Amino acid sequence: MLALLGRNGAGKTTCMNAIVGFLAPRNGDIRLSGESISRLAPEAISRKGVGFVPQGRRVFPSLTVREHLLVAQRKRRIAVQAWTMDRLFELFPPLAARQRYAAGSLSGGEQQMLAIARALIGNPRVLLMDEPSEGLAPVIVAELGRTIARLKQDGQSILLVEQNVNLAFGLADDVVLLNTGRVVFTGAVADVRNDHVLIRQHLGVS
């Protein structure tokens, strides 16, 4: 699990949008398991195994929870346990209880659960999460952290963009710091967690 961190405007979401095909890279290459995906359309990148939980959740208000998952589901081609609707309802019990409800009627925390479930049911090889804790109450953020930790324990590869530094440091194995679109640090969480000068310089927190 890799955390991509930086101040607002550092380029984190731009980086994520380039990976999923919303933005074309000006130079360089983006590779998934050694295969170049940088010139593919977003739907082709998704089929290759890149799941995306966007900032702000971006659920469809008029679709039900169940309809979101039916539209997004995709069989997994590798020999590990696949994400199914039943397995996701076990992971997110509130969604099971509200599967017939329109997404627009859900709370912010429930919408975030739905955004994650929608990405997972595509059975991605790598899951991109852009600011998953944004706008959520602390108790919901704590529950979200436990869910992400479970996904990591189950072997899901995750790229996490997160302003909550403590949450990111508590979950990730490695960290990349961005500043004005450039990588200024890459290494293990243990190497940056206690480097207060580096954290203040590039994250603006203490």
C-alpha positions as MATLAB code, in Angstrom:
seq = 'MLALLGRNGAGKTTCMNAIVGFLAPRNGDIRLSGESISRLAPEAISRKGVGFVPQGRRVFPSLTVREHLLVAQRKRRIAVQAWTMDRLFELFPPLAARQRYAAGSLSGGEQQMLAIARALIGNPRVLLMDEPSEGLAPVIVAELGRTIARLKQDGQSILLVEQNVNLAFGLADDVVLLNTGRVVFTGAVADVRNDHVLIRQHLGVS';
ca = [
       0.000    0.000    0.000;
       1.386    3.334   -1.147;
       0.309    6.746    0.151;
       0.643    9.697   -2.241;
       0.758   12.819   -0.083;
       1.221   16.548   -0.531;
      -0.312   19.939    0.099;
      -3.434   21.077   -1.718;
      -2.514   21.732   -5.335;
       0.577   19.515   -5.232;
      -0.706   17.354   -8.090;
      -2.077   14.305   -6.286;
      -5.487   14.207   -7.959;
      -3.916   15.106  -11.303;
      -1.648   12.095  -10.913;
      -4.619    9.849  -10.142;
      -6.592   11.235  -13.096;
      -3.657   10.495  -15.409;
      -3.433    6.904  -14.152;
      -7.130    6.202  -14.799;
      -7.065    7.892  -18.210;
      -8.976   11.102  -17.490;
      -5.868   13.097  -18.408;
      -3.283   12.221  -21.050;
       0.302   12.345  -19.753;
       2.510   14.907  -21.496;
       5.504   12.615  -21.259;
       6.676    9.480  -19.516;
       4.740    6.248  -19.197;
       2.241    4.603  -16.853;
       2.612    0.848  -16.461;
       0.418   -1.762  -14.797;
       2.308   -4.974  -14.057;
       4.808   -3.996  -16.753;
       2.186   -3.202  -19.411;
       1.854    0.372  -20.664;
      -1.632    1.825  -20.085;
      -0.834    5.508  -20.545;
      -2.529    5.851  -23.949;
      -5.620    3.759  -23.216;
      -9.142    5.083  -22.735;
     -10.505    5.114  -19.157;
     -12.822    2.155  -19.793;
      -9.914    0.104  -21.172;
      -7.770    0.975  -18.147;
     -10.621   -0.115  -15.884;
     -10.870   -3.432  -17.715;
      -7.125   -3.931  -17.252;
      -7.704   -3.919  -13.496;
      -7.486   -0.342  -12.197;
     -10.272    0.535   -9.751;
     -10.940    4.147   -8.771;
     -12.653    5.684   -5.754;
     -12.844    9.354   -6.773;
     -12.666   12.389   -4.531;
     -16.174   13.446   -3.571;
     -17.551    9.908   -4.109;
     -19.428   10.776   -7.347;
     -22.268    8.336   -6.934;
     -25.344    8.557   -9.168;
     -28.114    9.982   -6.943;
     -31.013    8.291   -8.770;
     -29.479    4.796   -8.932;
     -29.977    2.414   -6.034;
     -27.086    0.861   -4.143;
     -27.746   -2.446   -5.860;
     -27.889   -0.842   -9.314;
     -24.499    0.808   -8.753;
     -22.974   -2.587   -8.046;
     -24.724   -4.386  -10.893;
     -23.437   -1.839  -13.401;
     -19.863   -1.986  -12.110;
     -19.392   -5.703  -11.438;
     -16.742   -7.603  -13.366;
     -15.365  -11.103  -12.966;
     -11.817  -11.477  -11.743;
      -9.420  -13.313  -14.010;
      -6.843  -14.319  -11.424;
      -7.077  -17.078   -8.840;
      -7.924  -15.125   -5.692;
     -11.202  -14.616   -3.902;
     -13.394  -12.397   -6.050;
     -15.536   -9.547   -4.798;
     -19.225  -10.337   -5.122;
     -22.271   -8.402   -4.023;
     -22.759  -10.717   -1.036;
     -19.144  -10.328    0.048;
     -19.387   -6.547   -0.233;
     -22.582   -6.483    1.828;
     -20.679   -8.448    4.469;
     -17.914   -5.822    4.374;
     -20.418   -2.944    4.453;
     -23.536   -4.036    6.409;
     -25.218   -0.592    6.099;
     -25.270   -1.041    2.321;
     -26.960   -4.412    2.662;
     -29.733   -2.798    4.683;
     -30.131    0.009    2.140;
     -29.468   -1.785   -1.132;
     -32.865   -0.758   -2.562;
     -32.381    2.910   -1.626;
     -31.294    5.589   -4.088;
     -27.689    6.672   -3.531;
     -28.804   10.279   -3.147;
     -30.636    9.350    0.054;
     -27.557    7.872    1.741;
     -25.415    9.625    4.326;
     -21.920   10.788    3.401;
     -20.376    7.774    5.098;
     -22.724    5.386    3.328;
     -21.982    7.036   -0.018;
     -18.270    6.535    0.615;
     -18.909    2.864    1.367;
     -20.806    2.645   -1.911;
     -18.006    4.339   -3.849;
     -15.502    1.817   -2.461;
     -17.842   -1.131   -3.062;
     -18.465    0.040   -6.641;
     -14.721    0.027   -7.300;
     -14.137   -3.319   -5.589;
     -16.876   -5.204   -7.426;
     -14.878   -4.610  -10.596;
     -12.251   -6.830   -8.931;
      -9.304   -4.506   -9.568;
      -5.664   -5.474   -9.452;
      -4.905   -2.075   -7.945;
      -7.336    0.238   -6.159;
      -6.869    4.013   -6.327;
      -8.506    5.977   -3.501;
      -8.620    9.780   -3.722;
      -9.310   11.503   -0.375;
     -11.663    8.801    1.000;
     -11.975   10.467    4.430;
     -12.919   13.898    3.054;
     -15.990   15.382    4.729;
     -16.599   12.429    7.044;
     -17.131   12.512   10.795;
     -14.228   11.192   12.931;
     -16.106    8.026   13.930;
     -16.761    7.253   10.261;
     -13.127    7.972    9.381;
     -12.038    5.456   12.020;
     -14.368    2.829   10.539;
     -13.082    3.666    7.057;
      -9.524    3.136    8.265;
     -10.416   -0.312    9.579;
     -12.024   -1.186    6.241;
      -8.965   -0.097    4.255;
      -6.731   -2.046    6.643;
      -8.843   -5.155    6.010;
      -8.533   -4.698    2.253;
      -4.772   -4.410    2.619;
      -4.664   -7.524    4.815;
      -6.632   -9.392    2.137;
      -3.899   -8.571   -0.382;
      -5.487   -5.669   -2.255;
      -2.906   -3.318   -3.767;
      -3.897    0.261   -2.915;
      -2.713    3.724   -3.941;
      -4.067    6.176   -1.372;
      -4.280    9.962   -1.667;
      -5.236   11.350    1.724;
      -5.037   14.702    3.555;
      -5.403   12.958    6.914;
      -1.717   12.278    7.453;
      -2.204   10.160   10.572;
      -4.667    7.925    8.737;
      -2.283    7.554    5.788;
       0.743    6.822    7.971;
      -1.248    4.273    9.957;
      -2.204    2.339    6.832;
       0.514    2.664    4.214;
       3.766    0.775    3.835;
       5.446    3.377    1.635;
       5.023    7.082    0.955;
       5.577    9.403   -1.984;
       5.539   13.138   -1.251;
       4.616   15.572   -4.016;
       5.341   19.290   -4.097;
       4.166   21.379   -7.069;
       3.917   18.316   -9.263;
       7.335   16.875   -8.448;
       8.345   13.928   -6.290;
      10.368   15.247   -3.357;
      10.490   12.082   -1.252;
       9.879    8.390   -1.695;
      10.455    5.766    0.959;
       8.999    3.760    3.807;
       6.485    5.252    6.219;
       8.957    4.643    9.042;
      11.461    6.916    7.298;
       9.137    9.915    7.150;
       6.760    9.526   10.104;
       9.173   11.091   12.601;
      10.840   13.542   10.205;
       8.942   16.598   11.391;
      10.936   19.019    9.264;
      10.113   17.077    6.090;
       6.447   16.802    7.076;
       6.105   20.520    7.834;
       7.944   21.477    4.648;
       5.862   19.395    2.247;
       2.611   18.700    4.073;
       2.232   21.843    6.152;
       1.347   19.930    9.331;
       3.163   19.290   12.584;
];
